[in-house]
Amino acid sequence: MRSNRLAVVVLTALAPVIWGTTYLVTTEMLPPGRPLLAAVIRALPAGLLLVAVTRRLPQGIWWWRALVLGALNIGVFFALLFVAAYRLPGGVAATVGAVQPLLAAGLSAALLGDRLTVRTALAGFAGIAGVSLLVLRADARLDALGVAAALGGALVMATGVVLAKRWTSPAPLLATTGWQLLAGGLLLLPVALLVEGPPPAALTVQNLLGYAYLSLVGAAVAHALWFRGIRALPPAAVSFLGLLSPLVATLLGLIVAGERLNGLQAVGAVVVIAALMAAQRQKGTPRAAPAEDTASSAVPPSVPGTTPASAGHRSQQQGARPCV
């Protein structure tokens, strides 16, 4: 049983590890200053692909549930992350976003009846402290709207994780992942066109490869692993794994960009790892699925065939990489 849980944790952790590469891919392979376009291309084609492969559409109550989950986990979250990334240094955005595991733990206690333990609370505060040591700089400036956007992004993502646990779909995992990516991408599309205008007329091969990576790996694969973890693990435990994103982004900076890790950053990395390991040892409260979730969502058998957004950009290369 423990080995099965460990396997699920490791596979789920691959999602934020992949999202941790978003900043590097965005700055090195994509056109500058187009994070919302990258978010749309990341979500929309991946959603269309998964829906086409599974040939499964939502039915009944799952039409509006897919829209709500897609907005929380993809559309609204990416938009708020975009605002935070443009108005805050990366380190500040990442540090504020690290409050998400605590928010998920609180919402899980309120909506799912899970216990909010002292271990979880301490791990949550340790995670925030670890991320701040890892990525926050002493000269970082604060912006009220940017901080509000970062907090809002953490709140909507935490809510999306908890609701995805509460609303367990009877449809195949890839189908529900496709619904959310498609809904989120459609919500982001008009925002991207309004804020950034139409896509660039000419894209290089490098641009296209970067977009393909974000869509196929960063969205289709990573979100499928993430939502699979939500189905199997307590929401708070899943949210803590998100702390791996700034850690991976920082390590990639060391490897690729030749950056150096100072003593405080090393301590922060150790604290982050300790916090997420402590959270994984916390057992969730077993919860039976509400009867209406299953009954009202009944659908015919399926046809066989089962980040962070690219909010980082070149002008934000100081501090942490805001990636999910």
Tab-separated table of C-alpha atoms in Angstrom:
chain	number	residue	atom	x	y	z
A	1	MET	CA	0.000	0.000	0.000
A	2	ARG	CA	2.798	2.418	0.907
A	3	SER	CA	4.662	1.588	-2.314
A	4	ASN	CA	1.508	2.324	-4.340
A	5	ARG	CA	1.100	5.689	-2.641
A	6	LEU	CA	4.768	6.494	-3.229
A	7	ALA	CA	4.381	5.697	-6.928
A	8	VAL	CA	1.362	8.013	-7.150
A	9	VAL	CA	3.251	10.796	-5.338
A	10	VAL	CA	6.261	10.458	-7.643
A	11	LEU	CA	4.128	10.519	-10.789
A	12	THR	CA	2.135	13.495	-9.518
A	13	ALA	CA	5.361	15.309	-8.647
A	14	LEU	CA	6.394	15.067	-12.300
A	15	ALA	CA	3.729	17.680	-13.127
A	16	PRO	CA	5.248	20.577	-11.113
A	17	VAL	CA	8.705	19.395	-12.174
A	18	ILE	CA	7.612	19.842	-15.802
A	19	TRP	CA	6.013	23.194	-14.977
A	20	GLY	CA	9.311	24.254	-13.449
A	21	THR	CA	10.795	24.161	-16.958
A	22	THR	CA	8.204	26.657	-18.246
A	23	TYR	CA	10.255	29.754	-17.463
A	24	LEU	CA	13.319	28.462	-19.313
A	25	VAL	CA	11.309	27.371	-22.358
A	26	THR	CA	9.446	30.697	-22.410
A	27	THR	CA	12.520	32.899	-22.221
A	28	GLU	CA	14.710	30.817	-24.538
A	29	MET	CA	12.282	29.563	-27.196
A	30	LEU	CA	9.184	31.783	-27.371
A	31	PRO	CA	8.558	35.326	-28.661
A	32	PRO	CA	9.100	37.842	-25.839
A	33	GLY	CA	6.226	39.615	-24.119
A	34	ARG	CA	3.475	37.151	-25.154
A	35	PRO	CA	2.727	35.105	-21.991
A	36	LEU	CA	-1.040	35.024	-22.544
A	37	LEU	CA	-0.574	33.749	-26.090
A	38	ALA	CA	1.689	31.032	-24.690
A	39	ALA	CA	-0.961	30.168	-22.085
A	40	VAL	CA	-3.663	29.849	-24.775
A	41	ILE	CA	-1.475	27.718	-27.045
A	42	ARG	CA	-0.492	25.631	-24.061
A	43	ALA	CA	-4.089	24.863	-23.029
A	44	LEU	CA	-6.329	24.981	-26.090
A	45	PRO	CA	-4.594	22.569	-28.521
A	46	ALA	CA	-3.921	20.104	-25.689
A	47	GLY	CA	-7.589	20.186	-24.686
A	48	LEU	CA	-8.755	19.686	-28.266
A	49	LEU	CA	-6.304	16.805	-28.707
A	50	LEU	CA	-7.435	14.968	-25.561
A	51	VAL	CA	-11.121	15.433	-26.374
A	52	ALA	CA	-10.512	14.141	-29.914
A	53	VAL	CA	-8.549	11.118	-28.662
A	54	THR	CA	-11.043	10.142	-25.949
A	55	ARG	CA	-14.105	11.117	-28.021
A	56	ARG	CA	-15.915	11.932	-24.816
A	57	LEU	CA	-17.867	15.107	-24.047
A	58	PRO	CA	-19.277	16.163	-20.677
A	59	GLN	CA	-22.847	15.165	-19.940
A	60	GLY	CA	-25.426	16.585	-17.587
A	61	ILE	CA	-23.999	18.428	-14.611
A	62	TRP	CA	-20.469	17.989	-15.920
A	63	TRP	CA	-20.911	20.687	-18.554
A	64	TRP	CA	-20.847	23.456	-15.951
A	65	ARG	CA	-18.480	21.584	-13.623
A	66	ALA	CA	-15.913	21.244	-16.419
A	67	LEU	CA	-16.262	24.974	-17.097
A	68	VAL	CA	-15.785	25.866	-13.412
A	69	LEU	CA	-12.792	23.556	-12.983
A	70	GLY	CA	-11.270	24.706	-16.267
A	71	ALA	CA	-11.628	28.335	-15.187
A	72	LEU	CA	-10.100	27.733	-11.753
A	73	ASN	CA	-7.265	25.377	-12.707
A	74	ILE	CA	-6.429	26.911	-16.093
A	75	GLY	CA	-8.144	30.086	-17.300
A	76	VAL	CA	-8.498	32.402	-14.307
A	77	PHE	CA	-5.335	31.044	-12.698
A	78	PHE	CA	-3.190	31.723	-15.764
A	79	ALA	CA	-4.646	35.231	-16.156
A	80	LEU	CA	-3.902	36.136	-12.525
A	81	LEU	CA	-0.438	34.630	-12.811
A	82	PHE	CA	0.135	36.838	-15.861
A	83	VAL	CA	-0.831	39.981	-13.911
A	84	ALA	CA	1.357	38.998	-10.946
A	85	ALA	CA	4.339	38.229	-13.191
A	86	TYR	CA	4.163	41.625	-14.882
A	87	ARG	CA	3.694	43.674	-11.716
A	88	LEU	CA	6.005	41.802	-9.322
A	89	PRO	CA	9.577	40.511	-9.390
A	90	GLY	CA	9.575	36.772	-9.921
A	91	GLY	CA	10.750	36.076	-6.371
A	92	VAL	CA	7.842	37.972	-4.829
A	93	ALA	CA	5.294	36.253	-7.091
A	94	ALA	CA	6.673	32.814	-6.269
A	95	THR	CA	6.783	33.520	-2.532
A	96	VAL	CA	3.192	34.768	-2.430
A	97	GLY	CA	2.105	31.808	-4.561
A	98	ALA	CA	3.690	29.425	-2.046
A	99	VAL	CA	0.724	30.079	0.260
A	100	GLN	CA	-1.348	27.770	-1.958
A	101	PRO	CA	-0.755	24.565	0.077
A	102	LEU	CA	-2.056	26.275	3.237
A	103	LEU	CA	-5.106	27.534	1.363
A	104	ALA	CA	-5.744	24.065	-0.063
A	105	ALA	CA	-5.457	22.529	3.411
A	106	GLY	CA	-7.969	25.033	4.819
A	107	LEU	CA	-10.426	24.556	1.951
A	108	SER	CA	-10.021	20.789	2.203
A	109	ALA	CA	-10.986	20.970	5.884
A	110	ALA	CA	-13.993	23.170	5.105
A	111	LEU	CA	-15.327	21.385	2.007
A	112	LEU	CA	-14.130	17.795	2.379
A	113	GLY	CA	-13.989	17.351	6.143
A	114	ASP	CA	-10.243	16.621	6.151
A	115	ARG	CA	-8.345	17.422	9.335
A	116	LEU	CA	-6.123	20.482	9.314
A	117	THR	CA	-3.297	19.169	11.472
A	118	VAL	CA	-0.431	20.966	13.147
A	119	ARG	CA	1.982	19.050	10.891
A	120	THR	CA	0.261	20.355	7.762
A	121	ALA	CA	0.175	23.941	9.050
A	122	LEU	CA	3.843	23.892	10.040
A	123	ALA	CA	4.791	22.324	6.701
A	124	GLY	CA	2.832	25.065	4.920
A	125	PHE	CA	4.633	27.884	6.720
A	126	ALA	CA	7.951	26.099	6.198
A	127	GLY	CA	7.223	25.862	2.485
A	128	ILE	CA	6.609	29.616	2.261
A	129	ALA	CA	9.816	30.304	4.193
A	130	GLY	CA	11.800	27.890	2.032
A	131	VAL	CA	10.590	29.392	-1.241
A	132	SER	CA	11.329	32.919	0.021
A	133	LEU	CA	14.879	31.917	0.945
A	134	LEU	CA	15.295	30.223	-2.410
A	135	VAL	CA	14.021	32.978	-4.682
A	136	LEU	CA	13.292	36.246	-2.842
A	137	ARG	CA	15.764	39.111	-3.107
A	138	ALA	CA	16.327	41.873	-0.565
A	139	ASP	CA	15.664	44.644	-3.108
A	140	ALA	CA	12.361	43.148	-4.275
A	141	ARG	CA	9.611	45.736	-4.680
A	142	LEU	CA	5.955	45.235	-3.768
A	143	ASP	CA	2.926	46.236	-5.795
A	144	ALA	CA	-0.549	46.012	-4.227
A	145	LEU	CA	-2.310	44.862	-7.406
A	146	GLY	CA	0.450	42.368	-8.170
A	147	VAL	CA	0.330	40.886	-4.674
A	148	ALA	CA	-3.469	40.687	-4.867
A	149	ALA	CA	-3.211	38.889	-8.217
A	150	ALA	CA	-0.652	36.419	-6.838
A	151	LEU	CA	-2.838	35.719	-3.798
A	152	GLY	CA	-5.879	35.393	-6.037
A	153	GLY	CA	-4.023	32.939	-8.252
A	154	ALA	CA	-3.050	30.826	-5.260
A	155	LEU	CA	-6.653	30.883	-4.007
A	156	VAL	CA	-8.271	29.884	-7.309
A	157	MET	CA	-5.720	27.101	-7.868
A	158	ALA	CA	-6.258	25.769	-4.334
A	159	THR	CA	-10.024	25.914	-4.873
A	160	GLY	CA	-9.662	24.102	-8.179
A	161	VAL	CA	-7.642	21.323	-6.570
A	162	VAL	CA	-10.166	20.836	-3.765
A	163	LEU	CA	-13.206	20.960	-6.062
A	164	ALA	CA	-11.545	18.514	-8.478
A	165	LYS	CA	-11.282	16.145	-5.497
A	166	ARG	CA	-14.875	16.767	-4.421
A	167	TRP	CA	-16.272	16.420	-7.938
A	168	THR	CA	-14.771	13.109	-9.036
A	169	SER	CA	-15.867	12.478	-12.607
A	170	PRO	CA	-16.852	8.957	-13.725
A	171	ALA	CA	-15.338	9.739	-17.133
A	172	PRO	CA	-11.787	8.661	-18.048
A	173	LEU	CA	-8.985	10.796	-16.655
A	174	LEU	CA	-7.789	12.005	-20.066
A	175	ALA	CA	-11.317	13.083	-20.980
A	176	THR	CA	-11.795	15.211	-17.863
A	177	THR	CA	-8.306	16.654	-18.316
A	178	GLY	CA	-9.201	17.577	-21.888
A	179	TRP	CA	-12.444	19.247	-20.789
A	180	GLN	CA	-10.638	21.464	-18.314
A	181	LEU	CA	-7.840	22.432	-20.706
A	182	LEU	CA	-10.352	23.187	-23.446
A	183	ALA	CA	-12.573	25.277	-21.155
A	184	GLY	CA	-9.597	27.163	-19.724
A	185	GLY	CA	-8.119	27.791	-23.158
A	186	LEU	CA	-11.407	29.118	-24.528
A	187	LEU	CA	-11.727	31.490	-21.572
A	188	LEU	CA	-8.163	32.740	-22.095
A	189	LEU	CA	-8.453	33.233	-25.861
A	190	PRO	CA	-10.437	36.512	-25.884
A	191	VAL	CA	-8.335	37.876	-23.013
A	192	ALA	CA	-5.119	37.165	-24.926
A	193	LEU	CA	-6.474	38.786	-28.105
A	194	LEU	CA	-7.654	41.857	-26.183
A	195	VAL	CA	-4.453	42.353	-24.162
A	196	GLU	CA	-1.756	41.178	-26.578
A	197	GLY	CA	-3.430	41.381	-29.969
A	198	PRO	CA	-3.201	38.738	-32.721
A	199	PRO	CA	-0.340	36.212	-32.775
A	200	PRO	CA	2.938	37.205	-34.473
A	201	ALA	CA	2.812	36.908	-38.246
A	202	ALA	CA	6.023	34.882	-38.403
A	203	LEU	CA	7.077	32.182	-35.962
A	204	THR	CA	10.442	30.442	-36.073
A	205	VAL	CA	10.976	26.701	-35.827
A	206	GLN	CA	12.288	27.297	-32.318
A	207	ASN	CA	9.078	29.130	-31.401
A	208	LEU	CA	6.961	26.276	-32.733
A	209	LEU	CA	8.990	23.669	-30.843
A	210	GLY	CA	8.610	25.677	-27.643
A	211	TYR	CA	4.848	25.944	-28.070
A	212	ALA	CA	4.612	22.231	-28.881
A	213	TYR	CA	6.515	21.377	-25.693
A	214	LEU	CA	4.263	23.587	-23.559
A	215	SER	CA	1.104	22.102	-25.066
A	216	LEU	CA	1.957	18.397	-25.316
A	217	VAL	CA	4.226	17.997	-22.294
A	218	GLY	CA	3.455	21.029	-20.138
A	219	ALA	CA	-0.321	20.718	-20.504
A	220	ALA	CA	-1.559	17.341	-21.796
A	221	VAL	CA	0.941	15.144	-19.933
A	222	ALA	CA	1.525	17.284	-16.846
A	223	HIS	CA	-2.128	18.084	-16.150
A	224	ALA	CA	-3.157	14.458	-16.647
A	225	LEU	CA	-0.584	13.443	-14.019
A	226	TRP	CA	-1.715	16.298	-11.750
A	227	PHE	CA	-5.418	15.435	-11.928
A	228	ARG	CA	-4.617	11.748	-11.456
A	229	GLY	CA	-2.801	12.704	-8.254
A	230	ILE	CA	-5.787	14.758	-7.098
A	231	ARG	CA	-8.014	11.705	-7.492
A	232	ALA	CA	-5.698	9.508	-5.427
A	233	LEU	CA	-4.171	11.834	-2.797
A	234	PRO	CA	-5.411	14.392	-0.248
A	235	PRO	CA	-5.679	17.852	-1.885
A	236	ALA	CA	-3.216	19.445	0.554
A	237	ALA	CA	-0.600	16.776	-0.187
A	238	VAL	CA	-0.970	17.434	-3.926
A	239	SER	CA	-0.704	21.204	-3.466
A	240	PHE	CA	2.543	20.878	-1.523
A	241	LEU	CA	4.099	19.178	-4.546
A	242	GLY	CA	3.644	22.478	-6.389
A	243	LEU	CA	6.575	23.826	-4.364
A	244	LEU	CA	8.794	21.802	-6.680
A	245	SER	CA	8.205	24.275	-9.531
A	246	PRO	CA	10.328	27.178	-8.193
A	247	LEU	CA	12.894	24.661	-6.979
A	248	VAL	CA	13.255	23.089	-10.431
A	249	ALA	CA	13.300	26.513	-12.117
A	250	THR	CA	16.127	27.605	-9.830
A	251	LEU	CA	18.116	24.420	-10.477
A	252	LEU	CA	17.705	24.882	-14.229
A	253	GLY	CA	19.069	28.396	-13.820
A	254	LEU	CA	22.153	26.887	-12.203
A	255	ILE	CA	22.616	24.298	-14.924
A	256	VAL	CA	21.702	26.236	-18.057
A	257	ALA	CA	22.282	29.903	-17.238
A	258	GLY	CA	25.337	29.394	-15.060
A	259	GLU	CA	23.761	31.039	-12.009
A	260	ARG	CA	25.207	30.353	-8.565
A	261	LEU	CA	23.383	29.063	-5.480
A	262	ASN	CA	24.272	30.967	-2.301
A	263	GLY	CA	24.026	29.650	1.247
A	264	LEU	CA	20.528	30.984	1.971
A	265	GLN	CA	19.214	29.558	-1.278
A	266	ALA	CA	20.655	26.153	-0.392
A	267	VAL	CA	18.930	26.313	3.001
A	268	GLY	CA	15.694	27.305	1.261
A	269	ALA	CA	15.925	24.323	-1.079
A	270	VAL	CA	16.384	21.950	1.863
A	271	VAL	CA	13.439	23.524	3.715
A	272	VAL	CA	11.188	23.208	0.655
A	273	ILE	CA	12.029	19.518	0.244
A	274	ALA	CA	11.509	18.883	3.979
A	275	ALA	CA	8.128	20.658	3.907
A	276	LEU	CA	6.744	18.694	0.983
A	277	MET	CA	8.050	15.399	2.426
A	278	ALA	CA	6.354	16.162	5.759
A	279	ALA	CA	3.111	16.925	3.942
A	280	GLN	CA	3.197	13.611	2.060
A	281	ARG	CA	3.374	11.741	5.369
A	282	GLN	CA	0.096	13.331	6.452
A	283	LYS	CA	-2.823	10.992	5.932
A	284	GLY	CA	-6.031	12.412	4.576
A	285	THR	CA	-9.453	11.673	6.032
A	286	PRO	CA	-11.278	9.003	4.002
A	287	ARG	CA	-14.368	10.477	2.390
A	288	ALA	CA	-17.158	8.766	0.547
A	289	ALA	CA	-18.140	10.482	-2.683
A	290	PRO	CA	-21.469	12.358	-2.389
A	291	ALA	CA	-24.311	10.401	-3.888
A	292	GLU	CA	-25.304	13.249	-6.200
A	293	ASP	CA	-21.803	13.343	-7.669
A	294	THR	CA	-22.201	9.844	-9.042
A	295	ALA	CA	-25.900	9.702	-9.716
A	296	SER	CA	-26.214	13.021	-11.492
A	297	SER	CA	-23.062	12.443	-13.513
A	298	ALA	CA	-23.879	9.006	-14.873
A	299	VAL	CA	-22.860	8.684	-18.506
A	300	PRO	CA	-22.720	5.918	-21.109
A	301	PRO	CA	-19.546	3.821	-21.355
A	302	SER	CA	-16.695	5.674	-23.009
A	303	VAL	CA	-15.264	4.943	-26.395
A	304	PRO	CA	-11.896	3.150	-25.995
A	305	GLY	CA	-8.906	5.442	-26.147
A	306	THR	CA	-7.825	6.560	-22.820
A	307	THR	CA	1.746	25.458	-16.256
A	308	PRO	CA	2.128	28.049	-14.895
A	309	ALA	CA	1.270	29.061	-17.663
A	310	SER	CA	3.997	30.835	-19.417
A	311	ALA	CA	3.743	33.906	-17.269
A	312	GLY	CA	7.500	34.454	-17.019
A	313	HIS	CA	9.177	36.726	-19.565
A	314	ARG	CA	12.529	38.300	-20.206
A	315	SER	CA	11.909	41.449	-18.214
A	316	GLN	CA	11.210	39.284	-15.144
A	317	GLN	CA	14.436	37.317	-15.074
A	318	GLN	CA	15.368	38.554	-11.613
A	319	GLY	CA	14.478	36.276	-8.722
A	320	ALA	CA	12.177	33.281	-9.051
A	321	ARG	CA	10.448	31.830	-12.047
A	322	PRO	CA	6.661	32.032	-11.691
A	323	CYS	CA	5.715	28.757	-13.263
A	324	VAL	CA	2.834	26.398	-13.008
